[in-house]
Amino acid sequence: MIVVLGCGESATDPFAGGGAGSQGTEGQPGDTSGVADTTGSSGAIDDSGGPPKLDIAIPDFDTSNPMPSCTVQDGMDAFGDCEAEAPPDSFDPEVQWSWNGGSVIVTPLVANLTDDDASGGIDLCDTPDVIVVAGNALAAEIVVLDGATGAEHLTFATAVSGQVTPAIGDIDGDGLPEVVAAVGPPLGSLSVIAFEHDGTVKWQSAAVWPQDQGGALGIADFDNDGAPEIYADGFILDANGGLVTMVPAQTGWQLAGRSSVTVAADLDDDDDLELVLGQAAYHHDGTEIWNDETVQPGYPSIANLDGDDDPEILINNPGGITILEHDGTVKYKDERPVAGAGPGAWFRPATVHDFDGDDVSEFAVSSASRYSVIGHDLVPHWSADVQDGSGWASGTAFDFLGDGLAEAMYADEVQLFVFSDVGMPLLQVPRSS
């Protein structure tokens, strides 16, 4: 099921006539404890004593020089300067639409794949679409939903893996996005399949990688030549599906086995990208940077966690939290900063964000029964009860309240949460998993 929230009248019950659940009692999901940073405004209540409203105002834009067209202009293919500030007490979500077309266990994506205004092309004036992978581990299908209404635009005819998150980007330079996904059975070998925006198969790679369950694909320009590559686990493909690089597999997988989400990042400031597996990292030509088999494989994230000029690699693996310097030097290894979270509970992706506005990144992560925001020194800022013993869910963050402090969003097995900057639930929405 996919749910999209818009503006509404209740921060505790976005579903008309439905119950969003209580704020929790002792030991129930939504309870908080271990608050290490209690400064600032939590946004837990407003002046009227009611729940906060969570939404953002339309920012002030200079309309004296409007965009000349609906097409992407030079310089728009990267992050630009953009700042939007929410007015106080403005977060007030309600369901804009929902879709019940099938089971979805990977992250939905957003891109323009359809010509909504019948202009003859797909451009910035069309409504963004929501792309989901619906089905099960054996066979799933890519479904394109209208971002404004949730109506189904189209379903790709070729089945894909239901456990691997696709990636979307213009890989052939035609100005239109392509979708790359994984094909193959669970507990087997997967290949990459590329689709045109209309679902037509573009190519399928001959190269395969072993995968037990889970994972994600990525698109990045590793060699900085202007043409993107596609990467999955330990291999890099060119835009036509040909193998560019294959690096050795990580060793020491535990629990449910390989669930690889590798990362492209510039670790050495040489203006091209490296392939970061977590246990190891390689230049895009396959040259090894480091390979430390004492580090358990897991979910790597790239962040500057100590304020120096170089990034660190955060790895969430079955042993706990490991942080490496950019050259692979171990800074922390298999740490478990939240009490009661044993081995295996940390094997899930983290969300890297500056949650407290101090210009240094923190990260939010679940440890099965707790969801926590943790500082660069591995001291928890706060920790809240959740229920996610079976999942490998990640989260996200946004400053909904406009106070310079980010709210964490996380969905466990039974609830969707929005947490304040001190871990108080601002929103709880029932869900199934």
Short mmCIF file of C-alpha atoms in Angstrom, two decimals:
data_model
loop_
_atom_site.label_atom_id
_atom_site.label_comp_id
_atom_site.label_asym_id
_atom_site.label_seq_id
_atom_site.Cartn_x
_atom_site.Cartn_y
_atom_site.Cartn_z
CA MET A 1 0.00 0.00 0.00
CA ILE A 2 1.22 3.51 -0.86
CA VAL A 3 -0.04 6.54 1.08
CA VAL A 4 0.64 10.18 0.14
CA LEU A 5 -0.02 12.84 2.76
CA GLY A 6 -1.15 16.38 2.00
CA CYS A 7 -2.52 19.25 4.08
CA GLY A 8 -5.38 18.53 6.45
CA GLU A 9 -6.93 19.31 9.81
CA SER A 10 -5.46 16.82 12.25
CA ALA A 11 -1.87 16.00 13.10
CA THR A 12 -2.92 12.82 14.87
CA ASP A 13 -5.39 11.37 12.38
CA PRO A 14 -4.68 12.02 8.70
CA PHE A 15 -7.26 9.38 7.73
CA ALA A 16 -10.79 10.71 7.84
CA GLY A 17 -12.78 8.59 10.26
CA GLY A 18 -9.75 6.42 11.10
CA GLY A 19 -7.69 6.10 14.23
CA ALA A 20 -4.06 7.09 14.20
CA GLY A 21 -3.24 5.45 17.49
CA SER A 22 -2.34 6.92 20.83
CA GLN A 23 0.88 8.64 21.76
CA GLY A 24 1.88 5.44 23.52
CA THR A 25 2.18 4.23 27.07
CA GLU A 26 5.18 2.83 28.89
CA GLY A 27 7.02 0.39 26.64
CA GLN A 28 4.78 1.01 23.62
CA PRO A 29 5.92 2.33 20.25
CA GLY A 30 6.08 6.11 20.42
CA ASP A 31 7.51 6.33 23.94
CA THR A 32 10.79 8.21 24.24
CA SER A 33 13.70 8.02 26.59
CA GLY A 34 17.39 8.78 26.82
CA VAL A 35 17.03 12.39 25.66
CA ALA A 36 20.54 13.80 25.71
CA ASP A 37 19.80 17.09 23.98
CA THR A 38 16.76 18.87 25.37
CA THR A 39 17.52 22.38 24.18
CA GLY A 40 15.45 24.09 21.55
CA SER A 41 11.81 23.73 20.69
CA SER A 42 10.42 20.23 20.37
CA GLY A 43 7.27 21.35 18.62
CA ALA A 44 5.22 18.91 20.68
CA ILE A 45 2.35 21.35 21.32
CA ASP A 46 1.26 24.70 20.00
CA ASP A 47 -0.07 27.78 21.78
CA SER A 48 -3.62 26.46 21.67
CA GLY A 49 -2.66 23.23 23.40
CA GLY A 50 -3.36 21.15 20.30
CA PRO A 51 -0.96 19.16 18.17
CA PRO A 52 1.40 21.00 15.83
CA LYS A 53 0.56 21.46 12.20
CA LEU A 54 3.21 20.11 9.85
CA ASP A 55 3.38 21.60 6.40
CA ILE A 56 5.53 24.08 4.54
CA ALA A 57 4.54 27.45 3.22
CA ILE A 58 5.15 28.38 -0.40
CA PRO A 59 8.54 30.12 -0.33
CA ASP A 60 9.10 33.56 -1.79
CA PHE A 61 10.42 33.32 -5.33
CA ASP A 62 11.56 36.02 -7.70
CA THR A 63 8.84 35.99 -10.37
CA SER A 64 10.25 38.90 -12.37
CA ASN A 65 12.25 36.50 -14.56
CA PRO A 66 10.13 33.38 -15.09
CA MET A 67 11.51 30.19 -16.56
CA PRO A 68 11.68 30.54 -20.37
CA SER A 69 10.26 27.07 -20.94
CA CYS A 70 9.31 23.80 -19.31
CA THR A 71 12.61 22.19 -20.26
CA VAL A 72 15.64 21.69 -18.07
CA GLN A 73 18.07 24.59 -18.44
CA ASP A 74 21.86 24.47 -18.16
CA GLY A 75 22.94 24.02 -14.58
CA MET A 76 19.64 22.48 -13.48
CA ASP A 77 21.01 18.94 -13.54
CA ALA A 78 22.52 19.38 -10.07
CA PHE A 79 21.45 20.59 -6.66
CA GLY A 80 20.83 24.33 -6.77
CA ASP A 81 20.42 26.97 -4.12
CA CYS A 82 16.94 26.54 -2.70
CA GLU A 83 15.61 27.36 0.74
CA ALA A 84 12.05 26.94 1.96
CA GLU A 85 10.99 27.76 5.49
CA ALA A 86 7.84 26.45 7.14
CA PRO A 87 5.77 28.85 9.25
CA PRO A 88 5.33 27.89 12.91
CA ASP A 89 2.64 25.34 13.80
CA SER A 90 2.05 24.52 10.15
CA PHE A 91 2.30 20.73 9.94
CA ASP A 92 -1.22 19.43 9.35
CA PRO A 93 -1.24 16.30 7.16
CA GLU A 94 -4.13 14.44 5.61
CA VAL A 95 -4.22 11.67 3.04
CA GLN A 96 -4.10 13.09 -0.48
CA TRP A 97 -4.45 9.66 -2.10
CA SER A 98 -3.68 6.02 -1.46
CA TRP A 99 -3.05 3.03 -3.71
CA ASN A 100 -3.82 -0.56 -2.74
CA GLY A 101 -2.64 -2.34 -5.85
CA GLY A 102 -0.17 -4.73 -4.26
CA SER A 103 2.56 -5.34 -1.73
CA VAL A 104 5.44 -2.86 -1.90
CA ILE A 105 8.59 -3.56 0.10
CA VAL A 106 11.13 -1.31 -1.62
CA THR A 107 11.36 2.48 -1.62
CA PRO A 108 8.99 4.29 -4.04
CA LEU A 109 10.67 6.67 -6.48
CA VAL A 110 9.51 9.94 -8.06
CA ALA A 111 10.19 11.03 -11.65
CA ASN A 112 8.43 12.46 -14.70
CA LEU A 113 7.65 9.50 -16.97
CA THR A 114 4.41 10.65 -18.65
CA ASP A 115 3.30 13.53 -20.86
CA ASP A 116 0.45 14.75 -18.64
CA ASP A 117 -0.22 18.03 -20.44
CA ALA A 118 -0.19 16.42 -23.92
CA SER A 119 2.50 18.82 -25.08
CA GLY A 120 4.27 16.16 -27.11
CA GLY A 121 7.15 15.78 -24.65
CA ILE A 122 7.91 14.98 -21.03
CA ASP A 123 9.19 18.04 -19.21
CA LEU A 124 9.00 20.13 -16.03
CA CYS A 125 5.40 21.13 -16.71
CA ASP A 126 4.18 17.55 -16.37
CA THR A 127 3.04 16.08 -13.05
CA PRO A 128 5.71 13.98 -11.34
CA ASP A 129 4.90 10.28 -11.15
CA VAL A 130 5.35 7.84 -8.27
CA ILE A 131 7.07 4.63 -9.34
CA VAL A 132 6.52 1.53 -7.19
CA VAL A 133 7.61 -2.11 -7.40
CA ALA A 134 4.58 -4.21 -6.47
CA GLY A 135 4.45 -7.96 -5.98
CA ASN A 136 6.58 -10.45 -4.09
CA ALA A 137 10.16 -11.69 -3.95
CA LEU A 138 9.66 -14.13 -6.83
CA ALA A 139 8.04 -11.73 -9.29
CA ALA A 140 7.01 -8.10 -9.15
CA GLU A 141 6.05 -5.39 -11.60
CA ILE A 142 6.88 -1.72 -11.94
CA VAL A 143 3.76 0.45 -11.69
CA VAL A 144 3.69 4.15 -12.58
CA LEU A 145 1.19 6.21 -10.57
CA ASP A 146 0.03 9.78 -11.15
CA GLY A 147 1.64 11.89 -8.44
CA ALA A 148 -1.40 14.12 -8.03
CA THR A 149 -4.15 11.49 -7.91
CA GLY A 150 -2.57 8.06 -7.48
CA ALA A 151 -4.22 6.83 -10.68
CA GLU A 152 -2.32 4.10 -12.52
CA HIS A 153 -0.65 5.35 -15.69
CA LEU A 154 0.96 2.10 -16.78
CA THR A 155 2.49 -1.17 -15.64
CA PHE A 156 5.73 -2.46 -17.16
CA ALA A 157 5.14 -5.84 -18.78
CA THR A 158 8.45 -7.44 -17.80
CA ALA A 159 8.71 -8.80 -14.25
CA VAL A 160 11.49 -7.59 -11.95
CA SER A 161 12.82 -8.43 -8.50
CA GLY A 162 10.45 -7.23 -5.79
CA GLN A 163 13.23 -6.88 -3.22
CA VAL A 164 15.67 -4.52 -4.94
CA THR A 165 15.04 -0.78 -5.24
CA PRO A 166 15.39 0.47 -8.86
CA ALA A 167 17.10 3.67 -9.95
CA ILE A 168 15.89 6.31 -12.41
CA GLY A 169 17.96 8.60 -14.62
CA ASP A 170 18.72 9.62 -18.19
CA ILE A 171 21.37 7.06 -19.04
CA ASP A 172 21.44 7.56 -22.82
CA GLY A 173 21.32 11.36 -23.11
CA ASP A 174 17.98 11.54 -24.90
CA GLY A 175 16.47 13.90 -22.33
CA LEU A 176 14.08 11.26 -20.99
CA PRO A 177 14.49 9.16 -17.86
CA GLU A 178 15.13 5.44 -17.96
CA VAL A 179 14.42 2.95 -15.16
CA VAL A 180 17.00 0.34 -14.19
CA ALA A 181 15.90 -2.58 -12.01
CA ALA A 182 17.06 -6.03 -10.94
CA VAL A 183 15.89 -9.29 -12.51
CA GLY A 184 16.27 -12.73 -10.99
CA PRO A 185 15.10 -14.97 -8.16
CA PRO A 186 15.79 -14.43 -4.46
CA LEU A 187 18.73 -16.44 -3.12
CA GLY A 188 20.16 -16.40 -6.63
CA SER A 189 21.99 -14.30 -9.19
CA LEU A 190 20.54 -11.00 -10.34
CA SER A 191 21.13 -9.02 -13.51
CA VAL A 192 20.24 -5.43 -14.37
CA ILE A 193 17.43 -4.62 -16.78
CA ALA A 194 16.92 -1.14 -18.25
CA PHE A 195 13.54 0.20 -19.36
CA GLU A 196 12.59 3.22 -21.42
CA HIS A 197 10.18 5.62 -19.72
CA ASP A 198 7.22 3.80 -21.31
CA GLY A 199 8.25 0.36 -20.04
CA THR A 200 9.95 -0.86 -23.22
CA VAL A 201 12.94 -3.05 -22.42
CA LYS A 202 16.15 -1.31 -23.45
CA TRP A 203 18.68 -3.98 -22.46
CA GLN A 204 19.48 -6.64 -19.87
CA SER A 205 23.00 -7.12 -18.59
CA ALA A 206 24.96 -10.33 -19.07
CA ALA A 207 26.81 -9.59 -15.83
CA VAL A 208 25.16 -10.90 -12.66
CA TRP A 209 25.76 -10.65 -8.93
CA PRO A 210 24.69 -12.97 -6.09
CA GLN A 211 22.00 -11.56 -3.84
CA ASP A 212 19.95 -13.18 -1.09
CA GLN A 213 17.36 -10.47 -0.47
CA GLY A 214 17.09 -6.70 -0.43
CA GLY A 215 19.43 -4.19 -2.02
CA ALA A 216 19.35 -1.24 -4.39
CA LEU A 217 20.75 -0.06 -7.72
CA GLY A 218 22.40 3.28 -8.39
CA ILE A 219 23.29 5.60 -11.29
CA ALA A 220 26.40 7.81 -11.18
CA ASP A 221 29.10 9.23 -13.45
CA PHE A 222 32.08 7.41 -11.93
CA ASP A 223 34.76 8.60 -14.38
CA ASN A 224 33.43 12.16 -14.72
CA ASP A 225 33.15 11.93 -18.51
CA GLY A 226 29.56 13.16 -18.71
CA ALA A 227 28.05 9.71 -19.31
CA PRO A 228 26.47 7.89 -16.37
CA GLU A 229 27.19 4.35 -15.23
CA ILE A 230 24.91 1.90 -13.41
CA TYR A 231 26.18 0.10 -10.33
CA ALA A 232 24.94 -2.80 -8.26
CA ASP A 233 26.81 -4.59 -5.49
CA GLY A 234 30.40 -4.94 -6.76
CA PHE A 235 30.02 -4.19 -10.45
CA ILE A 236 29.75 -1.11 -12.63
CA LEU A 237 27.99 -1.18 -16.01
CA ASP A 238 28.11 1.34 -18.83
CA ALA A 239 24.95 2.96 -20.19
CA ASN A 240 24.46 0.06 -22.61
CA GLY A 241 24.69 -2.64 -19.94
CA GLY A 242 28.28 -3.63 -20.68
CA LEU A 243 30.54 -4.56 -17.78
CA VAL A 244 33.05 -1.85 -16.84
CA THR A 245 34.35 -3.13 -13.50
CA MET A 246 33.75 -6.14 -11.27
CA VAL A 247 35.36 -6.14 -7.81
CA PRO A 248 35.71 -9.04 -5.34
CA ALA A 249 32.67 -9.93 -3.27
CA GLN A 250 32.49 -8.99 0.39
CA THR A 251 32.90 -11.83 2.86
CA GLY A 252 31.40 -12.62 6.25
CA TRP A 253 27.72 -12.02 5.54
CA GLN A 254 25.47 -13.02 8.44
CA LEU A 255 21.75 -13.21 9.22
CA ALA A 256 19.72 -13.38 6.01
CA GLY A 257 22.81 -13.08 3.85
CA ARG A 258 23.74 -10.60 1.17
CA SER A 259 21.62 -7.47 0.98
CA SER A 260 23.98 -5.15 -0.77
CA VAL A 261 23.44 -1.41 -1.14
CA THR A 262 26.73 0.03 -2.37
CA VAL A 263 27.53 3.75 -2.62
CA ALA A 264 29.28 6.00 -5.15
CA ALA A 265 31.34 8.74 -3.49
CA ASP A 266 34.48 10.82 -4.02
CA LEU A 267 36.65 9.66 -1.12
CA ASP A 268 39.98 11.14 -2.24
CA ASP A 269 38.94 14.50 -3.75
CA ASP A 270 40.09 13.56 -7.26
CA ASP A 271 36.81 14.61 -8.94
CA ASP A 272 35.80 11.10 -9.88
CA LEU A 273 33.84 8.59 -7.83
CA GLU A 274 34.79 5.48 -5.92
CA LEU A 275 32.65 2.38 -5.33
CA VAL A 276 32.13 1.90 -1.58
CA LEU A 277 30.95 -1.52 -0.49
CA GLY A 278 31.51 -0.92 3.22
CA GLN A 279 33.99 -3.65 3.98
CA ALA A 280 35.99 -2.46 0.98
CA ALA A 281 36.26 0.45 -1.45
CA TYR A 282 37.60 0.61 -5.01
CA HIS A 283 38.46 3.13 -7.67
CA HIS A 284 36.12 2.97 -10.66
CA ASP A 285 38.72 0.97 -12.60
CA GLY A 286 38.65 -1.74 -9.93
CA THR A 287 41.85 -0.72 -8.13
CA GLU A 288 41.54 -1.48 -4.42
CA ILE A 289 41.58 1.40 -1.91
CA TRP A 290 41.03 -0.79 1.12
CA ASN A 291 39.60 -4.20 1.95
CA ASP A 292 39.21 -5.00 5.66
CA GLU A 293 37.60 -8.40 6.11
CA THR A 294 37.36 -7.83 9.87
CA VAL A 295 34.60 -5.29 9.12
CA GLN A 296 31.25 -7.03 8.73
CA PRO A 297 29.34 -6.18 5.54
CA GLY A 298 26.30 -3.99 5.99
CA TYR A 299 24.64 -0.80 4.77
CA PRO A 300 27.23 1.93 4.05
CA SER A 301 26.46 5.67 4.15
CA ILE A 302 28.80 8.57 3.37
CA ALA A 303 28.89 11.56 5.71
CA ASN A 304 31.26 14.07 7.24
CA LEU A 305 30.70 13.08 10.85
CA ASP A 306 33.60 14.94 12.46
CA GLY A 307 33.76 18.29 10.68
CA ASP A 308 37.12 17.73 8.95
CA ASP A 309 37.66 17.99 5.20
CA ASP A 310 37.18 14.30 4.46
CA PRO A 311 34.10 12.07 4.50
CA GLU A 312 33.59 9.10 6.78
CA ILE A 313 31.90 5.81 5.97
CA LEU A 314 29.11 4.79 8.34
CA ILE A 315 28.29 1.07 8.21
CA ASN A 316 25.26 -0.47 9.89
CA ASN A 317 25.88 -4.21 10.10
CA PRO A 318 24.75 -7.14 12.28
CA GLY A 319 27.48 -6.37 14.81
CA GLY A 320 26.41 -2.77 15.38
CA ILE A 321 27.72 0.55 14.07
CA THR A 322 31.13 0.88 12.42
CA ILE A 323 32.64 4.18 11.26
CA LEU A 324 35.66 4.30 8.94
CA GLU A 325 37.80 7.23 7.88
CA HIS A 326 37.92 7.97 4.15
CA ASP A 327 41.01 5.77 3.79
CA GLY A 328 39.42 2.80 5.56
CA THR A 329 40.98 3.38 8.97
CA VAL A 330 38.62 2.12 11.67
CA LYS A 331 37.31 4.87 13.94
CA TYR A 332 34.56 2.89 15.72
CA LYS A 333 33.76 -0.77 15.27
CA ASP A 334 30.65 -2.80 16.13
CA GLU A 335 29.39 -0.23 18.63
CA ARG A 336 25.85 -0.51 20.03
CA PRO A 337 25.08 2.89 21.56
CA VAL A 338 21.43 2.14 22.44
CA ALA A 339 20.78 -0.21 25.35
CA GLY A 340 18.83 -3.38 24.71
CA ALA A 341 19.73 -3.69 21.02
CA GLY A 342 21.61 -6.93 20.54
CA PRO A 343 23.45 -8.45 17.59
CA GLY A 344 21.52 -8.25 14.34
CA ALA A 345 19.30 -5.38 15.46
CA TRP A 346 21.49 -2.78 13.72
CA PHE A 347 21.43 -4.35 10.25
CA ARG A 348 19.34 -1.65 8.55
CA PRO A 349 20.10 1.59 6.65
CA ALA A 350 20.74 4.87 8.46
CA THR A 351 19.50 8.38 7.62
CA VAL A 352 22.30 10.97 7.65
CA HIS A 353 21.17 14.52 8.41
CA ASP A 354 22.02 17.59 10.49
CA PHE A 355 19.15 17.11 12.92
CA ASP A 356 20.08 19.81 15.45
CA GLY A 357 21.27 22.63 13.18
CA ASP A 358 24.90 22.63 14.36
CA ASP A 359 26.32 22.06 10.84
CA VAL A 360 27.62 18.60 11.81
CA SER A 361 25.82 15.50 10.60
CA GLU A 362 24.05 13.09 12.89
CA PHE A 363 22.34 9.88 11.82
CA ALA A 364 19.00 8.25 12.62
CA VAL A 365 18.62 4.50 12.66
CA SER A 366 16.40 1.75 13.99
CA SER A 367 17.71 -0.99 16.24
CA ALA A 368 14.56 -3.15 15.98
CA SER A 369 12.81 -1.92 19.13
CA ARG A 370 14.22 1.63 19.24
CA TYR A 371 14.57 4.46 16.73
CA SER A 372 17.36 6.86 17.64
CA VAL A 373 19.18 9.97 16.47
CA ILE A 374 22.87 9.47 17.23
CA GLY A 375 25.70 12.00 17.17
CA HIS A 376 29.08 11.71 15.50
CA ASP A 377 30.55 10.58 18.84
CA LEU A 378 27.94 7.78 18.98
CA VAL A 379 26.09 9.43 21.87
CA PRO A 380 22.30 9.17 21.31
CA HIS A 381 20.47 12.51 21.19
CA TRP A 382 17.17 10.71 21.74
CA SER A 383 15.63 7.28 21.41
CA ALA A 384 11.99 6.26 20.92
CA ASP A 385 10.20 2.93 21.14
CA VAL A 386 9.25 1.36 17.80
CA GLN A 387 8.31 -2.13 16.62
CA ASP A 388 10.42 -3.34 13.72
CA GLY A 389 12.03 -6.64 14.59
CA SER A 390 11.45 -8.11 11.14
CA GLY A 391 12.29 -5.19 8.89
CA TRP A 392 15.31 -3.44 7.39
CA ALA A 393 13.52 -0.12 7.06
CA SER A 394 15.24 3.22 6.68
CA GLY A 395 13.82 6.69 7.37
CA THR A 396 14.17 10.28 6.26
CA ALA A 397 14.14 13.78 7.75
CA PHE A 398 12.80 17.27 7.04
CA ASP A 399 12.30 20.50 8.98
CA PHE A 400 8.50 20.49 8.84
CA LEU A 401 8.14 23.03 11.66
CA GLY A 402 10.50 25.67 10.26
CA ASP A 403 12.50 25.99 13.47
CA GLY A 404 15.88 24.96 12.07
CA LEU A 405 15.61 21.49 13.63
CA ALA A 406 14.78 18.45 11.52
CA GLU A 407 11.98 16.03 12.27
CA ALA A 408 12.71 12.35 11.68
CA MET A 409 10.24 10.21 9.71
CA TYR A 410 10.19 6.45 10.15
CA ALA A 411 7.74 3.63 9.47
CA ASP A 412 7.95 0.47 11.55
CA GLU A 413 5.77 -2.65 11.25
CA VAL A 414 2.63 -0.94 12.58
CA GLN A 415 3.01 2.86 12.52
CA LEU A 416 4.34 5.75 10.44
CA PHE A 417 6.02 8.22 12.80
CA VAL A 418 7.13 11.83 12.58
CA PHE A 419 9.35 12.59 15.59
CA SER A 420 10.21 16.00 17.00
CA ASP A 421 13.80 17.09 17.57
CA VAL A 422 13.71 15.43 21.02
CA GLY A 423 11.97 12.26 19.87
CA MET A 424 8.36 13.06 20.77
CA PRO A 425 5.85 11.65 18.23
CA LEU A 426 4.25 14.51 16.31
CA LEU A 427 2.38 12.11 14.04
CA GLN A 428 1.41 8.44 14.18
CA VAL A 429 -0.41 6.75 11.30
CA PRO A 430 -1.36 3.05 11.40
CA ARG A 431 0.21 0.90 8.69
CA SER A 432 0.90 -2.74 7.94
CA SER A 433 4.15 -4.41 7.05
#
